[in-house]
CSV table of C-alpha atoms in Angstrom, one decimal:
chain,number,residue,atom,x,y,z
G,1,MET,CA,96.8,-3.5,-42.3
G,2,GLU,CA,98.4,-6.8,-41.5
G,3,GLY,CA,98.6,-7.6,-37.8
G,4,GLU,CA,95.2,-5.6,-37.1
G,5,GLY,CA,91.8,-7.5,-36.1
G,6,PRO,CA,88.9,-7.7,-38.4
G,7,VAL,CA,87.5,-4.5,-39.4
G,8,ASN,CA,83.9,-3.9,-37.9
G,9,ARG,CA,82.2,-2.8,-40.9
G,10,PRO,CA,78.4,-2.7,-41.5
G,11,GLY,CA,77.2,-5.9,-42.8
G,12,SER,CA,79.9,-7.9,-41.1
G,13,GLU,CA,79.2,-10.7,-38.7
G,14,LEU,CA,80.7,-8.7,-36.0
G,15,ALA,CA,78.6,-5.8,-36.8
G,16,LYS,CA,75.4,-7.8,-36.9
G,17,MET,CA,76.3,-9.3,-33.4
G,18,ALA,CA,77.0,-5.9,-32.0
G,19,ASP,CA,73.6,-4.8,-33.3
G,20,ASP,CA,71.8,-7.7,-31.9
G,21,GLY,CA,73.5,-7.2,-28.5
G,22,GLY,CA,72.5,-3.6,-28.5
G,23,VAL,CA,68.9,-4.4,-29.2
G,24,ALA,CA,68.8,-7.0,-26.5
G,25,LYS,CA,70.4,-4.5,-24.1
G,26,ARG,CA,68.0,-1.8,-25.0
G,27,ARG,CA,65.1,-4.3,-24.4
G,28,LYS,CA,66.5,-5.3,-20.9
G,29,THR,CA,67.0,-1.6,-20.1
G,30,ALA,CA,63.4,-0.7,-20.9
G,31,GLU,CA,62.2,-3.7,-18.8
G,32,ASP,CA,64.4,-2.8,-15.8
G,33,GLY,CA,63.3,0.9,-15.9
G,34,GLY,CA,66.3,2.2,-17.7
G,35,GLN,CA,70.1,1.7,-17.2
G,36,ASP,CA,71.3,3.6,-14.2
G,37,GLY,CA,67.8,5.0,-13.8
G,38,VAL,CA,67.7,6.8,-17.1
G,39,VAL,CA,64.7,6.2,-19.4
G,40,THR,CA,65.4,6.7,-23.1
G,41,ALA,CA,63.1,7.6,-25.9
G,42,GLU,CA,63.3,4.0,-27.1
G,43,ASP,CA,62.2,2.9,-23.5
G,44,THR,CA,59.1,5.2,-23.6
G,45,GLU,CA,58.1,4.0,-27.1
G,46,LEU,CA,58.3,0.3,-26.0
G,47,ARG,CA,56.2,1.0,-22.8
G,48,LEU,CA,53.6,3.0,-24.9
G,49,ARG,CA,53.3,0.0,-27.4
G,50,ARG,CA,52.9,-2.4,-24.7
G,51,ARG,CA,50.0,-0.2,-23.0
G,52,ILE,CA,48.3,0.2,-26.3
G,53,ALA,CA,48.2,-3.6,-26.8
G,54,GLU,CA,46.8,-4.2,-23.3
G,55,LEU,CA,44.1,-1.4,-23.9
G,56,GLU,CA,43.2,-3.1,-27.2
G,57,SER,CA,43.0,-6.5,-25.5
G,58,GLU,CA,40.6,-5.0,-22.8
G,59,ASN,CA,38.4,-3.5,-25.5
G,60,GLU,CA,37.9,-6.7,-27.3
G,61,GLN,CA,37.0,-8.4,-24.1
G,62,LEU,CA,34.4,-5.6,-23.3
G,63,ARG,CA,33.1,-5.9,-26.8
G,64,ARG,CA,32.6,-9.7,-26.7
G,65,ARG,CA,30.8,-9.2,-23.2
G,66,GLY,CA,28.4,-6.7,-24.7
G,67,GLN,CA,27.6,-8.8,-27.6
G,68,GLY,CA,27.0,-11.8,-25.3
G,69,GLU,CA,24.4,-9.4,-23.4
G,70,GLY,CA,22.8,-8.2,-26.6
G,71,ASN,CA,24.6,-4.7,-26.6
G,72,HIS,CA,26.5,-5.0,-29.8
G,73,GLY,CA,29.5,-2.7,-29.8
G,74,VAL,CA,28.5,-0.7,-26.7
G,75,LEU,CA,31.0,-0.2,-24.1
G,76,PRO,CA,30.1,0.9,-20.5
G,77,VAL,CA,29.4,4.6,-20.1
G,78,THR,CA,30.0,6.5,-16.9
G,79,VAL,CA,27.4,9.2,-16.2
G,80,THR,CA,27.9,11.9,-13.9
G,81,VAL,CA,24.8,13.4,-12.2
G,82,ASP,CA,24.6,17.0,-10.7
G,83,LEU,CA,23.0,16.2,-7.4
G,84,SER,CA,22.3,20.0,-6.7
G,85,ARG,CA,19.6,19.7,-9.3
G,86,VAL,CA,17.7,17.2,-7.3
G,87,THR,CA,15.1,19.2,-5.6
G,88,THR,CA,12.9,18.4,-2.7
G,89,GLY,CA,9.9,18.2,-5.1
G,90,ILE,CA,11.7,15.6,-7.2
G,91,VAL,CA,12.5,13.5,-4.2
G,92,THR,CA,8.9,14.0,-2.9
G,93,HIS,CA,7.5,12.8,-6.3
G,94,ILE,CA,9.8,9.8,-6.4
G,95,SER,CA,8.9,8.9,-2.8
G,96,SER,CA,5.2,8.9,-3.8
G,97,PHE,CA,5.8,5.6,-5.7
G,98,LEU,CA,6.3,3.8,-2.4
G,99,GLY,CA,2.5,3.8,-2.0
G,100,THR,CA,1.7,2.4,1.6
G,101,SER,CA,2.2,3.8,5.0
G,102,ARG,CA,4.4,1.0,6.0
G,103,GLU,CA,6.8,1.7,3.2
G,104,LEU,CA,7.0,5.5,3.9
G,105,LEU,CA,7.7,4.6,7.6
G,106,ASN,CA,10.7,2.5,6.6
G,107,LEU,CA,11.8,5.5,4.5
G,108,ALA,CA,11.5,7.7,7.5
G,109,LEU,CA,13.6,5.7,9.4
G,110,THR,CA,16.4,5.3,7.1
G,111,CYS,CA,17.5,9.0,7.1
G,112,LYS,CA,16.8,12.2,9.2
G,113,ALA,CA,16.6,14.1,5.8
G,114,PHE,CA,13.4,12.0,5.1
G,115,GLY,CA,11.8,11.7,8.5
G,116,TRP,CA,12.6,14.9,10.3
G,117,ARG,CA,11.4,18.4,9.2
G,118,GLN,CA,14.4,20.3,7.8
G,119,PRO,CA,14.9,23.9,8.9
G,120,MET,CA,15.9,25.0,5.4
G,121,SER,CA,12.9,23.3,3.7
G,122,THR,CA,9.8,25.2,2.4
G,123,LEU,CA,7.7,22.2,3.9
G,124,ASN,CA,6.0,22.6,7.2
G,125,TRP,CA,6.8,18.9,7.8
G,126,SER,CA,9.2,16.2,6.9
G,127,LEU,CA,9.3,14.8,3.3
G,128,VAL,CA,7.7,11.6,4.5
G,129,GLU,CA,4.8,13.6,6.0
G,130,GLU,CA,4.4,15.6,2.6
G,131,VAL,CA,4.1,12.4,0.6
G,132,ALA,CA,1.5,11.1,3.0
G,133,ARG,CA,-0.4,14.1,2.8
G,134,GLN,CA,-0.4,14.2,-0.9
G,135,THR,CA,-1.4,10.5,-1.2
G,136,VAL,CA,-4.4,11.1,1.4
G,137,CYS,CA,-5.6,14.2,-0.7
G,138,SER,CA,-5.2,12.7,-4.0
G,139,ARG,CA,-6.8,9.3,-3.4
G,140,ALA,CA,-9.6,9.9,-0.6
G,141,THR,CA,-13.1,11.1,-1.7
G,142,ASP,CA,-14.8,13.8,0.2
G,143,ALA,CA,-16.8,11.3,2.0
G,144,GLU,CA,-13.8,9.3,3.0
G,145,ILE,CA,-11.8,12.4,4.2
G,146,GLY,CA,-14.9,12.9,6.6
G,147,CYS,CA,-14.0,9.3,7.9
G,148,LEU,CA,-10.5,10.2,8.7
G,149,PRO,CA,-9.0,12.0,11.7
G,150,GLN,CA,-8.0,15.7,11.2
G,151,TYR,CA,-4.2,16.5,11.0
G,152,VAL,CA,-3.2,18.2,14.2
G,153,ARG,CA,0.5,19.0,14.6
G,154,GLY,CA,2.2,17.2,17.4
G,155,THR,CA,-0.9,14.8,17.9
G,156,VAL,CA,-2.1,13.4,14.6
G,157,THR,CA,0.5,12.9,11.8
G,158,TRP,CA,-0.3,12.6,8.2
G,159,LEU,CA,1.5,9.2,8.1
G,160,SER,CA,-1.2,7.9,10.7
G,161,ILE,CA,-4.0,9.5,8.6
G,162,LEU,CA,-2.7,7.4,5.6
G,163,ASP,CA,-2.4,4.2,7.6
G,164,ARG,CA,-6.2,4.7,8.7
G,165,TYR,CA,-7.2,5.5,5.3
G,166,GLU,CA,-5.7,2.2,4.0
G,167,HIS,CA,-7.6,0.3,6.7
G,168,LEU,CA,-10.9,2.1,6.7
G,169,LEU,CA,-12.8,-1.2,5.6
G,170,ASP,CA,-11.2,-3.6,7.9
G,171,PHE,CA,-13.5,-5.6,10.2
G,172,ASP,CA,-11.5,-4.3,13.2
G,173,VAL,CA,-14.1,-5.3,15.9
G,174,LEU,CA,-15.4,-8.8,16.3
G,175,LEU,CA,-18.4,-9.5,18.5
G,176,GLY,CA,-19.5,-12.9,19.8
G,177,GLY,CA,-17.6,-16.2,20.1
G,178,TYR,CA,-17.8,-17.7,16.8
G,179,ILE,CA,-16.1,-15.4,14.3
G,180,GLU,CA,-12.7,-14.8,13.2
G,181,HIS,CA,-10.7,-13.1,10.4
G,182,ARG,CA,-10.1,-15.5,7.3
G,183,ASN,CA,-6.5,-16.3,6.8
G,184,GLY,CA,-5.5,-13.3,8.9
G,185,ASP,CA,-7.2,-10.7,6.5
G,186,LYS,CA,-9.1,-8.1,8.3
G,187,THR,CA,-11.2,-7.3,5.3
G,188,ALA,CA,-12.7,-11.0,5.5
G,189,VAL,CA,-14.4,-12.8,8.3
G,190,CYS,CA,-16.0,-16.3,8.6
G,191,THR,CA,-17.7,-18.2,11.3
G,192,SER,CA,-15.6,-20.4,13.6
G,193,GLY,CA,-15.6,-23.3,15.7
G,194,ASP,CA,-17.9,-26.5,15.8
G,195,ASP,CA,-20.8,-24.3,17.1
G,196,GLY,CA,-20.6,-21.9,14.1
G,197,ASP,CA,-23.4,-23.8,12.5
G,198,TYR,CA,-25.9,-22.6,15.2
G,199,CYS,CA,-24.6,-19.2,16.7
G,200,CYS,CA,-24.5,-15.6,15.4
G,201,SER,CA,-21.5,-13.3,15.7
G,202,VAL,CA,-20.9,-9.9,14.4
G,203,ALA,CA,-18.0,-8.0,12.5
G,204,VAL,CA,-17.9,-4.1,12.5
G,205,ALA,CA,-15.8,-1.9,10.3
G,206,SER,CA,-15.3,0.7,13.2
G,207,ASN,CA,-12.7,2.8,11.6
G,208,CYS,CA,-15.1,4.0,8.8
G,209,VAL,CA,-17.4,6.3,10.7
G,210,MET,CA,-19.8,7.7,8.1
G,211,LYS,CA,-21.1,11.0,9.1
G,212,SER,CA,-22.2,12.7,6.0
G,213,GLY,CA,-22.2,12.4,2.2
G,214,SER,CA,-22.6,9.1,0.2
G,215,HIS,CA,-20.7,6.0,0.9
G,216,TYR,CA,-20.8,2.6,-1.2
G,217,ALA,CA,-19.2,-0.6,-0.2
G,218,GLU,CA,-19.3,-4.0,-1.8
G,219,PHE,CA,-19.5,-7.4,0.2
G,220,GLN,CA,-18.7,-10.8,-1.3
G,221,ILE,CA,-20.8,-13.4,0.4
G,222,THR,CA,-20.5,-17.1,1.1
G,223,GLY,CA,-23.7,-18.4,2.5
G,224,ILE,CA,-26.4,-15.9,3.3
G,225,PRO,CA,-25.5,-13.4,5.9
G,226,PHE,CA,-26.9,-10.1,7.3
G,227,ILE,CA,-25.3,-6.9,6.1
G,228,GLY,CA,-26.1,-3.5,7.3
G,229,ILE,CA,-25.3,-0.4,9.3
G,230,VAL,CA,-25.0,0.3,13.0
G,231,ARG,CA,-24.0,3.3,15.4
G,232,PRO,CA,-20.2,3.6,16.2
G,233,MET,CA,-19.6,2.4,19.6
G,234,PRO,CA,-16.0,3.0,20.5
G,235,GLY,CA,-16.3,2.4,24.3
G,236,LEU,CA,-18.0,-1.1,23.7
G,237,ASP,CA,-16.1,-3.8,25.4
G,238,ASN,CA,-15.9,-6.6,22.5
G,239,ARG,CA,-14.3,-9.0,25.1
G,240,ALA,CA,-17.4,-9.0,27.2
G,241,TYR,CA,-19.4,-11.0,24.5
G,242,HIS,CA,-18.2,-14.6,24.0
G,243,PHE,CA,-21.4,-16.2,22.9
G,244,ASN,CA,-24.4,-15.7,20.7
G,245,PHE,CA,-24.4,-12.0,19.6
G,246,CYS,CA,-26.4,-9.8,17.2
G,247,PHE,CA,-27.6,-6.2,17.0
G,248,ILE,CA,-31.1,-6.8,16.1
G,249,GLY,CA,-33.4,-9.4,17.7
G,250,GLY,CA,-30.9,-10.7,20.2
G,251,ASP,CA,-30.7,-10.6,24.0
G,252,HIS,CA,-32.4,-7.4,24.9
G,253,SER,CA,-30.3,-7.0,27.9
G,254,VAL,CA,-27.3,-5.9,25.8
G,255,SER,CA,-29.4,-3.1,24.4
G,256,THR,CA,-28.8,-1.1,27.4
G,257,ASP,CA,-25.0,-1.4,26.6
G,258,PHE,CA,-25.4,-0.1,23.3
G,259,LEU,CA,-27.5,2.9,24.4
G,260,ALA,CA,-24.9,3.8,27.0
G,261,GLN,CA,-22.7,4.6,24.0
G,262,ARG,CA,-25.0,7.1,22.6
G,263,SER,CA,-23.7,10.6,21.8
G,264,ASP,CA,-25.1,13.9,20.5
G,265,GLU,CA,-23.8,12.9,17.1
G,266,TRP,CA,-26.5,10.3,16.8
G,267,GLY,CA,-29.0,13.1,16.2
G,268,ASP,CA,-32.7,12.7,15.9
G,269,SER,CA,-32.9,9.4,14.0
G,270,ASP,CA,-33.9,6.5,16.1
G,271,VAL,CA,-32.7,3.8,13.6
G,272,HIS,CA,-29.5,2.7,15.4
G,273,ALA,CA,-29.1,-0.6,13.5
G,274,CYS,CA,-30.5,-1.7,10.1
G,275,GLU,CA,-29.8,-4.8,8.1
G,276,TYR,CA,-30.6,-6.6,4.9
G,277,PHE,CA,-31.0,-10.4,5.1
G,278,CYS,CA,-29.3,-12.1,1.9
G,279,GLY,CA,-31.4,-15.1,2.4
G,280,ASP,CA,-34.8,-13.8,1.5
G,281,GLY,CA,-34.2,-10.1,1.0
G,282,THR,CA,-36.0,-8.8,4.1
G,283,MET,CA,-35.0,-6.0,6.2
G,284,GLY,CA,-34.7,-5.4,10.0
G,285,TRP,CA,-34.1,-2.3,12.2
G,286,THR,CA,-34.0,-1.1,15.8
G,287,ASN,CA,-33.7,1.7,18.2
G,288,TRP,CA,-32.7,-0.7,20.9
G,289,ASP,CA,-35.6,0.4,23.0
G,290,PHE,CA,-39.1,-0.4,22.3
G,291,GLU,CA,-39.0,-0.3,18.5
G,292,LEU,CA,-37.9,-3.6,16.8
G,293,ASN,CA,-38.7,-4.6,13.2
G,294,GLU,CA,-37.7,-8.0,11.7
G,295,GLY,CA,-38.4,-9.8,8.5
G,296,VAL,CA,-39.8,-6.8,6.9
G,297,ASP,CA,-40.7,-7.4,3.1
G,298,LEU,CA,-40.0,-4.6,0.7
G,299,ASP,CA,-41.2,-4.3,-2.8
G,300,GLY,CA,-38.7,-5.3,-5.5
G,301,ILE,CA,-36.0,-6.3,-3.1
G,302,GLU,CA,-35.1,-10.1,-3.4
G,303,GLY,CA,-32.5,-12.3,-1.8
G,304,CYS,CA,-29.3,-13.2,-2.9
G,305,GLN,CA,-27.2,-16.6,-3.1
G,306,SER,CA,-23.8,-17.7,-2.0
G,307,GLY,CA,-21.1,-16.2,-4.2
G,308,ASP,CA,-23.0,-13.1,-5.0
G,309,THR,CA,-21.8,-9.5,-4.4
G,310,VAL,CA,-23.9,-7.3,-2.4
G,311,GLY,CA,-23.5,-3.6,-2.8
G,312,MET,CA,-24.7,-1.0,0.1
G,313,LEU,CA,-25.2,2.6,-0.5
G,314,LEU,CA,-25.4,4.8,2.5
G,315,ASN,CA,-26.6,8.3,1.5
G,316,LEU,CA,-26.6,10.6,4.4
G,317,ASP,CA,-27.7,13.6,2.3
G,318,GLU,CA,-30.8,12.0,1.6
G,319,GLY,CA,-31.0,9.9,4.7
G,320,THR,CA,-31.4,6.3,3.0
G,321,LEU,CA,-29.7,2.9,2.7
G,322,THR,CA,-30.0,1.3,-0.8
G,323,VAL,CA,-29.0,-2.3,-1.7
G,324,TYR,CA,-27.5,-3.8,-4.9
G,325,MET,CA,-26.9,-7.2,-6.0
G,326,ASN,CA,-24.3,-7.8,-8.6
G,327,ASN,CA,-24.2,-4.1,-9.6
G,328,SER,CA,-28.0,-4.2,-10.0
G,329,ARG,CA,-30.1,-1.8,-7.9
G,330,LEU,CA,-32.7,-3.7,-5.8
G,331,GLY,CA,-34.2,-0.8,-4.0
G,332,VAL,CA,-34.2,1.4,-0.9
G,333,LEU,CA,-34.1,-0.5,2.6
G,334,LYS,CA,-34.7,2.3,4.8
G,335,ASP,CA,-35.0,6.0,4.9
G,336,GLY,CA,-35.0,8.8,7.7
G,337,LEU,CA,-31.3,7.9,8.4
G,338,SER,CA,-28.9,10.6,10.1
G,339,GLY,CA,-26.0,10.8,12.3
G,340,PRO,CA,-23.1,8.4,12.1
G,341,TYR,CA,-23.0,4.8,11.1
G,342,CYS,CA,-20.5,1.9,10.5
G,343,TRP,CA,-20.7,-1.0,8.1
G,344,TYR,CA,-21.2,-4.4,9.9
G,345,VAL,CA,-22.1,-8.1,9.0
G,346,ASN,CA,-23.9,-10.7,11.0
G,347,LEU,CA,-22.8,-14.4,10.3
G,348,PHE,CA,-24.6,-17.7,11.0
G,349,LYS,CA,-24.2,-21.3,9.9
G,350,ARG,CA,-20.5,-21.4,8.4
G,351,GLU,CA,-20.8,-18.1,6.4
G,352,ALA,CA,-18.1,-15.8,5.2
G,353,VAL,CA,-18.0,-12.1,4.1
G,354,SER,CA,-15.3,-9.8,2.7
G,355,ILE,CA,-15.7,-6.0,2.2
G,356,LYS,CA,-14.0,-3.7,-0.2
G,357,ARG,CA,-14.3,-0.2,-1.8
G,358,GLY,CA,-16.9,-0.6,-4.7
G,359,THR,CA,-17.6,1.4,-7.8
G,360,LEU,CA,-21.2,2.5,-7.8
G,361,PRO,CA,-23.1,2.0,-10.9
G,362,ILE,CA,-23.1,5.3,-12.9
G,363,SER,CA,-26.7,5.8,-12.9
G,364,ASP,CA,-26.8,6.5,-9.0
G,365,GLY,CA,-23.8,8.8,-9.2
G,366,ALA,CA,-22.6,8.7,-5.6
G,367,THR,CA,-19.0,8.6,-4.3
G,368,THR,CA,-17.5,5.4,-2.8
G,369,THR,CA,-16.2,4.6,0.6
């Protein structure tokens, strides 16, 4: 009609402008959270599409990261673990892989659940104590068990027994003024000082008190030391001997100190010290009283050289001490042995010795220390 404004028909420029303005208005409304606080279906759809785009972008980034690490097409997976199924037995088994007494002690100190006995537990001691007990019983031979203290609640713990087992073959007692641990390692000793070329000193593995059964140890030698067995003497004051020292053929006045350590466990045997001289293969032994034998030649037993491995087998069931060189049996050094003994070495002239548990040649069939 004449005088009326342009008709707003679809397809007209005005209609197009109105539509464009409506779209712009809807977009603004969606971004602002809806006009007057009202969220329309179009607002929800727009937000959903935007969130889908964000997730697809994140997934693409994760895929690229996984491909860079070699895990092609693998996305991180969250695993839920039911801790109620982790029993004491499982925790004990896992803890057994710690291995050493020091590691188990650290575990005990981290939490009461590991270091203290729990009232609701079926164990008679803490989890750490149970792991220590299982470790000792599974590793130690019958002969080694005889060298260890017995468990007594409130006095001796399984953790302390495990620690003793780990250090059975340490040279823990040094006698004389010319011997020291090599590089702080208690399984190895060497002569020390400028006078070491001329003076004797002794190292004893006093923790390993052998009372019964068969015991075998190996000694890696530098030089030509003496290697043997001696009575355990826990009351001997090693600080009292600062100079030349040996168990056989030394100062007779110290023999009184040795015999003062005698106990009923020594039994009837009068062999209180017996040794093998690596230099020429001779044997010596004494009762620290009137009987002294040095430089005794034995058929078939020869000397060793620096760098050789000397094996010693103490069989207290048969009362014999047998010597080996580089896994070959040389022969019996002494018989008639009974009662407790410890391993020892006597060093002279810039020598060194290390001790370790050995594997006895199968033909002799004894257990190892």
